[in-house]
Tab-separated table of C-alpha atoms in Angstrom:
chain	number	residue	atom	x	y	z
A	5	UNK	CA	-35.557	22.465	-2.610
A	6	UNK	CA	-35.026	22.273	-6.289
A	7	UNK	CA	-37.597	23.866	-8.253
A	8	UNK	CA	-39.099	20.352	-8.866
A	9	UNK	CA	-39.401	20.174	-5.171
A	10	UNK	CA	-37.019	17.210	-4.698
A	11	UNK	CA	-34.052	17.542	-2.467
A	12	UNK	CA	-30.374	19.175	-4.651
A	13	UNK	CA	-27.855	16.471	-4.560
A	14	UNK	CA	-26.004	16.948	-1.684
A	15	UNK	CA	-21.828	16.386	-1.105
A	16	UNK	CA	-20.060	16.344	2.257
A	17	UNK	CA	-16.030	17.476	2.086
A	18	UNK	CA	-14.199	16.657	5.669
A	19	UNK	CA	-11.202	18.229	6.412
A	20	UNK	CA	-8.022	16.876	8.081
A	21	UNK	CA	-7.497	17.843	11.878
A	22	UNK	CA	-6.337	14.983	13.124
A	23	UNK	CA	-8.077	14.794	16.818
A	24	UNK	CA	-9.385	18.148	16.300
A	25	UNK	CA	-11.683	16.063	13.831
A	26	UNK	CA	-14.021	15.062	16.466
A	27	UNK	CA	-15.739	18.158	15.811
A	28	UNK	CA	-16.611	17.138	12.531
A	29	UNK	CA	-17.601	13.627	13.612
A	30	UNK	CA	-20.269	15.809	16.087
A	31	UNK	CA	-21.693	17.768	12.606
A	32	UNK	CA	-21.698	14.409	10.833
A	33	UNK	CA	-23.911	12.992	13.809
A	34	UNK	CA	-26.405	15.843	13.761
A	35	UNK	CA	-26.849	15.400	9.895
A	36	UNK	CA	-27.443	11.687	10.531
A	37	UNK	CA	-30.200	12.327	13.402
A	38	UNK	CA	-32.081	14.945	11.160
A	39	UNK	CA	-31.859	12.710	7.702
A	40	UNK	CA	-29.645	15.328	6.192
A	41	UNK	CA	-27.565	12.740	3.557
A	42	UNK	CA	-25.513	13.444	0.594
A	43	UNK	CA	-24.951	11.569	-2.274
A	44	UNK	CA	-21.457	12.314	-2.066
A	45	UNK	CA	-18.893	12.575	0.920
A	46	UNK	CA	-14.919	13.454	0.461
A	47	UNK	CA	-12.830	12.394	3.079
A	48	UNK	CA	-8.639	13.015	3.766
A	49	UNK	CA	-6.893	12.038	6.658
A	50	UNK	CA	-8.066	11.857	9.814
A	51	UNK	CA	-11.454	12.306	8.659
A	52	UNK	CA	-11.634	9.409	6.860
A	53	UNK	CA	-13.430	6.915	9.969
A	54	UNK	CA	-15.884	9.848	10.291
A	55	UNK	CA	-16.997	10.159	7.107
A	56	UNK	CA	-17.116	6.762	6.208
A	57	UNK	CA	-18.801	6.348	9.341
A	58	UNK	CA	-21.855	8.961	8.047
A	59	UNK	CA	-21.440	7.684	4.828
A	60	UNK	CA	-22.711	4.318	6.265
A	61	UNK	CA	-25.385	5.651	8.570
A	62	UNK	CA	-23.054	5.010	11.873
A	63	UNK	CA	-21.398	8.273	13.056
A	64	UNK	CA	-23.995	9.092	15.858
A	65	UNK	CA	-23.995	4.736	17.169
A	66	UNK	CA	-19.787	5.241	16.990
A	67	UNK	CA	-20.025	9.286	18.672
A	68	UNK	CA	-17.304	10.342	20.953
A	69	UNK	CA	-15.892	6.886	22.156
A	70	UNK	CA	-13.816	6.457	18.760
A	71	UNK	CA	-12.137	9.899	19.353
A	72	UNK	CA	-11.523	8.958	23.696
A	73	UNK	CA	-9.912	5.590	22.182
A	74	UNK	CA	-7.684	7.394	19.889
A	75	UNK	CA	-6.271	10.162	21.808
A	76	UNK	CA	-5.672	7.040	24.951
A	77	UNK	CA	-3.713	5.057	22.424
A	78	UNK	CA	-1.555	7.640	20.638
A	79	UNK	CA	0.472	8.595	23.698
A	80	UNK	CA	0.925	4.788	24.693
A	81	UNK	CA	1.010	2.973	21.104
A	82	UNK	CA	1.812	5.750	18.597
A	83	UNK	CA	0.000	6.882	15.855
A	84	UNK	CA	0.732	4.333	13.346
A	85	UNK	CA	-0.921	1.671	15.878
A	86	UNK	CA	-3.891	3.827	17.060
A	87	UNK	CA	-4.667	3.985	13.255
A	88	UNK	CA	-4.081	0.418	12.039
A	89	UNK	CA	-6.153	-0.537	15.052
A	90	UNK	CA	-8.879	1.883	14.650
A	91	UNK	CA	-9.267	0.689	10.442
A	92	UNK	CA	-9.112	-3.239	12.188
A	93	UNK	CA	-12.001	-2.406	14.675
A	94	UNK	CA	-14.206	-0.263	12.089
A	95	UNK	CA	-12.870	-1.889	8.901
A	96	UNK	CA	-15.946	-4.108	8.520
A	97	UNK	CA	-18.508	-1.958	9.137
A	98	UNK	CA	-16.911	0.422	6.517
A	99	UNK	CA	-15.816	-2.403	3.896
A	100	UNK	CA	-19.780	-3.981	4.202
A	101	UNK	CA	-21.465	-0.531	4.095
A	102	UNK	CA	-19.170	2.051	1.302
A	103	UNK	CA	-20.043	-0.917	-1.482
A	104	UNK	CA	-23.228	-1.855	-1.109
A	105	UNK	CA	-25.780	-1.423	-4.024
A	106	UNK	CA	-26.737	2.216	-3.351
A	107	UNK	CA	-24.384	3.210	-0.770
A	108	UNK	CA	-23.555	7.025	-1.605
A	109	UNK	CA	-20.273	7.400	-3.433
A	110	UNK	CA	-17.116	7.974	-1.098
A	111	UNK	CA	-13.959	9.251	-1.832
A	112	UNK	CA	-10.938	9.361	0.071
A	113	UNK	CA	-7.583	11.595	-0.812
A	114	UNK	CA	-4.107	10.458	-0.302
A	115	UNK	CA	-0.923	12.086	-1.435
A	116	UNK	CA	1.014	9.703	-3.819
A	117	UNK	CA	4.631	9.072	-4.210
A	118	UNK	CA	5.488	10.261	-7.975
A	119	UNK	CA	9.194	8.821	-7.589
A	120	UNK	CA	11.741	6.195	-7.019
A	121	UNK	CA	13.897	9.049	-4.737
A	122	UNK	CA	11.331	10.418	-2.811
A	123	UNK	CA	9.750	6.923	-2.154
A	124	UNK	CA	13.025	5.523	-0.637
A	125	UNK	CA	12.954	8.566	1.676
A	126	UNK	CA	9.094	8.064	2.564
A	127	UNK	CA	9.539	4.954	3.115
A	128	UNK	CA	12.813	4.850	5.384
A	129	UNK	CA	14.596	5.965	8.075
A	130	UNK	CA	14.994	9.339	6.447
A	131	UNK	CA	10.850	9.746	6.734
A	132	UNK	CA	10.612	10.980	9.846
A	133	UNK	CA	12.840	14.181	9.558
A	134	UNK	CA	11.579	15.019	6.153
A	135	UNK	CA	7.983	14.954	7.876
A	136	UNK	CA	9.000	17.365	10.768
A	137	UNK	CA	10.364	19.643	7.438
A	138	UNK	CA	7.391	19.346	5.603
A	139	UNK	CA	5.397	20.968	8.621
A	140	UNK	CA	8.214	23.236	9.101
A	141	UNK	CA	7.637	24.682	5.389
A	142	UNK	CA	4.275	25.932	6.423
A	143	UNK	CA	5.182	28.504	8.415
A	144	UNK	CA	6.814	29.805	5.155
A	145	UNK	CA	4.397	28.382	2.462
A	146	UNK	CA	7.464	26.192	0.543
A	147	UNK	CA	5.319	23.280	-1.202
A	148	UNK	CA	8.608	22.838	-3.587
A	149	UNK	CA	9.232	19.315	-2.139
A	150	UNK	CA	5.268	18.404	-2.291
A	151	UNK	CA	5.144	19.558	-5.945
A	152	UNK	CA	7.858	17.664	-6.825
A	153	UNK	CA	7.371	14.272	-5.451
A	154	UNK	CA	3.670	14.108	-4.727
A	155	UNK	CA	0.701	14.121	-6.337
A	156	UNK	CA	-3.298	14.345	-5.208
A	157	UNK	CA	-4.756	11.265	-5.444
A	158	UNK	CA	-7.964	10.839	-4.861
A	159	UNK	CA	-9.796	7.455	-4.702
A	160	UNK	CA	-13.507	6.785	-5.641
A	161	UNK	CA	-16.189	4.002	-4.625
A	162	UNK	CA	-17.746	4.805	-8.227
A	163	UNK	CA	-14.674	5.113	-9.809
A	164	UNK	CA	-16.036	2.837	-12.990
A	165	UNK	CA	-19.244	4.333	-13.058
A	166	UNK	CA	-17.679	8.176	-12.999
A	167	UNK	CA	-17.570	10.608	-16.051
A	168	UNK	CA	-15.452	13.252	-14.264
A	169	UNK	CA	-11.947	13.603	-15.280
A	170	UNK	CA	-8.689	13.189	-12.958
A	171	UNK	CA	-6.135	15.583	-11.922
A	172	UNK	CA	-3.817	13.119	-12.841
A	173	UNK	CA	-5.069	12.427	-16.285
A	174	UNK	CA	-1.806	12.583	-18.645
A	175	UNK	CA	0.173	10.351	-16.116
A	176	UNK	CA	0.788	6.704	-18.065
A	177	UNK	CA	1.157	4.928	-15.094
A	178	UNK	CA	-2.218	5.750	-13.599
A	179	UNK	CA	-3.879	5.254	-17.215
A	180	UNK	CA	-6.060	2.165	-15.608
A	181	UNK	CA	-7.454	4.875	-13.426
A	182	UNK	CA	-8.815	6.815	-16.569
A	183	UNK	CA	-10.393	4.040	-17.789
A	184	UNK	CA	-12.576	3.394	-15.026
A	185	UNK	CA	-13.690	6.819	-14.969
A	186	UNK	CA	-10.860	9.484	-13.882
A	187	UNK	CA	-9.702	7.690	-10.530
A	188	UNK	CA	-8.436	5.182	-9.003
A	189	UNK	CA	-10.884	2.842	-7.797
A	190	UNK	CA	-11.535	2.249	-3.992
A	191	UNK	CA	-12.905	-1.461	-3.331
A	192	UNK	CA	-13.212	-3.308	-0.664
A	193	UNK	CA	-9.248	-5.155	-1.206
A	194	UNK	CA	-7.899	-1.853	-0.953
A	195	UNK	CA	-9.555	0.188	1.659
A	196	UNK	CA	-7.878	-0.715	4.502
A	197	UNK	CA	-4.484	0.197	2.578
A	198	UNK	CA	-5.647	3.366	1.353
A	199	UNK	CA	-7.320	4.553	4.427
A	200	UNK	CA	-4.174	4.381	6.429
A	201	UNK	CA	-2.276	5.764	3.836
A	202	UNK	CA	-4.500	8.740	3.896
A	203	UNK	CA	-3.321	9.341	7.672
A	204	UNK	CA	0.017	8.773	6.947
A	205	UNK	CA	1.729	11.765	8.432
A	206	UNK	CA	5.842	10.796	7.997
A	207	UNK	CA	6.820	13.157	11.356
A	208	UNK	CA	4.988	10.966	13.550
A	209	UNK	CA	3.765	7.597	11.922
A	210	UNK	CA	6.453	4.864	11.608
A	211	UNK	CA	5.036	2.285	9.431
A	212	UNK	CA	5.440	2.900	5.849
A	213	UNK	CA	1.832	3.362	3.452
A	214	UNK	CA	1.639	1.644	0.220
A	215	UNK	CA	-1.444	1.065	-1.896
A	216	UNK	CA	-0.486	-1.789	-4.769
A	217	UNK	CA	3.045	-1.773	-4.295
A	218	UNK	CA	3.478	2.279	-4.758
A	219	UNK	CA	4.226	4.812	-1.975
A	220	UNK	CA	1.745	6.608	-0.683
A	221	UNK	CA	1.395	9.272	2.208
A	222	UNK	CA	-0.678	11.439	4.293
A	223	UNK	CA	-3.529	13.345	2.275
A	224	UNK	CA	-3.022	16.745	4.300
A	225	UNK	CA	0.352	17.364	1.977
A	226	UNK	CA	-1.496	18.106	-1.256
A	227	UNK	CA	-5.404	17.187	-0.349
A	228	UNK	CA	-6.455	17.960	3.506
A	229	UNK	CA	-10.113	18.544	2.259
A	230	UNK	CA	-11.530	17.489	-1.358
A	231	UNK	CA	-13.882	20.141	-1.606
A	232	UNK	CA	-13.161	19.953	-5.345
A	233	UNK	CA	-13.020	16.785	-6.337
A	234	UNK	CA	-16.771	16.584	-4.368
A	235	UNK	CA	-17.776	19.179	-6.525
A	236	UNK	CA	-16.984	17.421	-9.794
A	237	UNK	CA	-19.210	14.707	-9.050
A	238	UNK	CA	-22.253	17.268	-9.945
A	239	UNK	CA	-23.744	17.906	-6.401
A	240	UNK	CA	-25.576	21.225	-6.253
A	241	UNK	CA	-24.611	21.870	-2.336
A	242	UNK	CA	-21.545	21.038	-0.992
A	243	UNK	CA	-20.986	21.250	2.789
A	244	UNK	CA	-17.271	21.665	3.959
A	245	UNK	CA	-16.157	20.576	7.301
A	246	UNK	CA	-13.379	22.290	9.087
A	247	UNK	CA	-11.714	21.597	12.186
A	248	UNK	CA	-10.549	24.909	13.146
A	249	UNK	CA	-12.424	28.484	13.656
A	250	UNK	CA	-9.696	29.344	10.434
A	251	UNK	CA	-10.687	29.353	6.784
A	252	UNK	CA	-10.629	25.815	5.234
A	253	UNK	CA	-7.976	25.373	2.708
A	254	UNK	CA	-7.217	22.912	0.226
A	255	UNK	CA	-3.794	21.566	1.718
A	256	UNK	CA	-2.108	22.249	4.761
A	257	UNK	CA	0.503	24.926	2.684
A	258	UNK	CA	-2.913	26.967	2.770
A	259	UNK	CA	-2.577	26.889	-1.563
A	260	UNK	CA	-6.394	27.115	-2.178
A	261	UNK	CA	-8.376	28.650	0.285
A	262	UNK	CA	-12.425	27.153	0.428
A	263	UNK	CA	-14.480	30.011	0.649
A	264	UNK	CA	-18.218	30.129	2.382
A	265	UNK	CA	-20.742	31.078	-0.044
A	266	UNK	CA	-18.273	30.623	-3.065
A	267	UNK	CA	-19.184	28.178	-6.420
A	268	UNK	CA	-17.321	25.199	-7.093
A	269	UNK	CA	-18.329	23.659	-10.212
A	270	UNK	CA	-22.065	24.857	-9.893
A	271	UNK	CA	-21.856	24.021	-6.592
A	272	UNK	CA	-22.911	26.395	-3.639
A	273	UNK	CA	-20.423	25.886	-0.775
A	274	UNK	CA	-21.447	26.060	2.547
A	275	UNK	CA	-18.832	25.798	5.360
A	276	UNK	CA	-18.948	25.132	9.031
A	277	UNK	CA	-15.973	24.869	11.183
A	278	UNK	CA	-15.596	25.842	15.260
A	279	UNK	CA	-16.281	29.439	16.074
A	280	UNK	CA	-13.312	28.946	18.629
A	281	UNK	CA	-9.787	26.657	18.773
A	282	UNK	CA	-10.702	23.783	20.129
A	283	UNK	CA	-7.760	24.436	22.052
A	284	UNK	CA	-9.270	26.154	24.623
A	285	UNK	CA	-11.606	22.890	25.294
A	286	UNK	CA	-8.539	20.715	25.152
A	287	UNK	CA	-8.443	19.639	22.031
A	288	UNK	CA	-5.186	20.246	19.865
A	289	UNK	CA	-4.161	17.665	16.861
A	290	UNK	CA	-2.126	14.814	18.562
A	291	UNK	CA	-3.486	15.513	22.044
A	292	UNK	CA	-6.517	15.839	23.982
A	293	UNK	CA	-8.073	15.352	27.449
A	294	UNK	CA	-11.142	13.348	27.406
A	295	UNK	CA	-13.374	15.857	28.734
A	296	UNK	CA	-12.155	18.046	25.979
A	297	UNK	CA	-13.230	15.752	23.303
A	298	UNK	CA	-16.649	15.315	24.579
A	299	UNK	CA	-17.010	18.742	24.170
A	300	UNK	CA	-15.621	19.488	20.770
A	301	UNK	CA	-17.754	16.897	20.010
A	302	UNK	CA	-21.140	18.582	21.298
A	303	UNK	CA	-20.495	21.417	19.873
A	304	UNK	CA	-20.169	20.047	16.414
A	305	UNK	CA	-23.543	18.399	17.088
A	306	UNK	CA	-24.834	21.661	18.108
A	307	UNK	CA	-23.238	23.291	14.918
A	308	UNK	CA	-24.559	20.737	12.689
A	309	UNK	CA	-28.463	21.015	14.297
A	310	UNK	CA	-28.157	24.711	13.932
A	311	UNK	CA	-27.244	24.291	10.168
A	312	UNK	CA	-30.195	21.833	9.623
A	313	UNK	CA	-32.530	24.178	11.101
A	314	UNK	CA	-31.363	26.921	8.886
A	315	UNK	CA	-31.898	24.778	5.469
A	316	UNK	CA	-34.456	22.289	6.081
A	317	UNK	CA	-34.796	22.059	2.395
A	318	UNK	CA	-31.895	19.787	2.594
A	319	UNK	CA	-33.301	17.417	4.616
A	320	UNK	CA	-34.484	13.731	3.377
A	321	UNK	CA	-38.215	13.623	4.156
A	322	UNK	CA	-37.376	9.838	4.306
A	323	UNK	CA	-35.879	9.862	7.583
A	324	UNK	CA	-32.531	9.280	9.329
A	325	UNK	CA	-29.705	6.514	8.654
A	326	UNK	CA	-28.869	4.120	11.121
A	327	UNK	CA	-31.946	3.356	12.977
């Protein structure tokens, strides 16, 4: 508690893990059964349907049976599909609760396009071998193509009502983001667009992402988790998400790790990620049996129960969402 006695303000930062998310969707539920809500909640990637899903008061009534529907579909239908089909099932629910009049603020990272070049490639033929690249340059830590042709782009719910300031404040053509507050603004017109264009990962999804006629794609190449960009909103505690028993870092070229117990902006971060690979459960990133997922998913219920008990002075006294 704050020394007033009322609850701090409160921000949530997912990570990217594709179906190794379902382990955050499982912390997400817990928080949601003991009425531990933020004000705030970042989301990139595949962890954008979880937590808009918490952000809504609907990740325990959705659970495991999202994450068993996505891993069936992405050997049959491919990614691309699985996604578009997941954002047409839970699109509503997300469009009707994100903007409603005191619905916490929710922002959602893609990578943007900062070229005509490098969109023709994203966008064509050429996408698919510059994705398998891209993941290739991990293994030796070469972001040159990233910082050269995309940029972080994070999208807010309160973009007009924001103060904070945007990575991508001197860049003319994203000056009608500045005015509204620092980001581009997320409404309901544009979520479906941007939420799949968060996902967009170019190695393995075949339908092109665009958001207002510009290229966009997957979040995980400069934003996996927006631990910052939670942190400039002013929450006190911010609660990071991983997917994997690794350190959290900022983009999947490991650039900025997230640190446990480190300040971001004033605020305290706590992280909780798998003590294990989910691997050993079943559970890798574009594969997973169902029984695997189930429990990935427990134990990120487990995870997020044991955190709750740990720091009950984060808990609403008002109850739970979504009942």
């Amino acid at each position: 508690m704050t020394p007033t006695g009322t609850r701090p303000r409160i921000g949530i930062a997912i990570a990217s893990g594709m179906l190794k998310g379902v382990f955050g969707h499982g912390v997400l539920s817990a928080f949601e059964e003991r009425g531990l809500r933020a004000e705030v909640y970042g989301t990139a990637s595949s962890a954008v349907l979880s937590g808009g899903l918490a952000a809504v008061g609907r990740a325990r009534a959705t659970g495991v049976a999202y994450w068993h529907q996505a891993a069936a579909g992405a050997a049959g239908k491919g990614m691309s599909q699985v996604v578009l089909s997941s954002i047409e099932e839970y699109g509503p629910t997300l469009r009707d609760g994100l903007f409603r009049a005191g619905a916490p603020e929710f922002l959602l990272a893609t990578s943007r396009v900062t070229n005509p070049a490098a969109a023709e490639i994203t966008q064509g033929p050429g996408a698919k071998e510059l994705g398998r690249q891209l993941l290739r340059n991990i293994f030796t830590g070469d972001r040159t193509w990233v910082e050269e042709n995309l940029a972080a782009e994070v999208f807010s719910s309160y973009a007009d009502a924001s103060s904070y300031a945007s990575s991508d404040a001197d860049d003319d053509a994203h000056a009608d983001a500045d005015a509204r507050g620092g980001r581009p603004r997320l409404t309901p017109e544009n979520f479906d667009a941007v939420s799949y264009a968060s996902t967009r990962m170019m190695h393995a999804w075949s339908v092109p992402a665009e958001v207002g006629g510009e290229a966009y794609v997957d979040a995980s190449y400069t934003c996996a988790c927006p631990a910052r960009e939670v942190a400039a909103t002013g929450v006190s505690e911010l609660i990071v998400i991983g997917a994997d028993p690794f350190p959290v870092f900022r983009d999947i070229y490991a650039s900025e790790e997230i640190v446990d117990g480190s300040t971001l902006d004033g605020a305290t971060v706590r992280v909780i990620r798998p003590e294990d690979d989910l691997k050993v459960l079943g559970v890798d990133y574009a594969a997973a049996s169902p029984e695997g997922l189930t429990g990935a998913y427990e134990l990120g219920l487990a995870a997020g129960h044991r955190f709750a008990d740990l720091r009950p002075g984060l808990l609403d006294p008002a109850g739970t969402q979504g009942k």
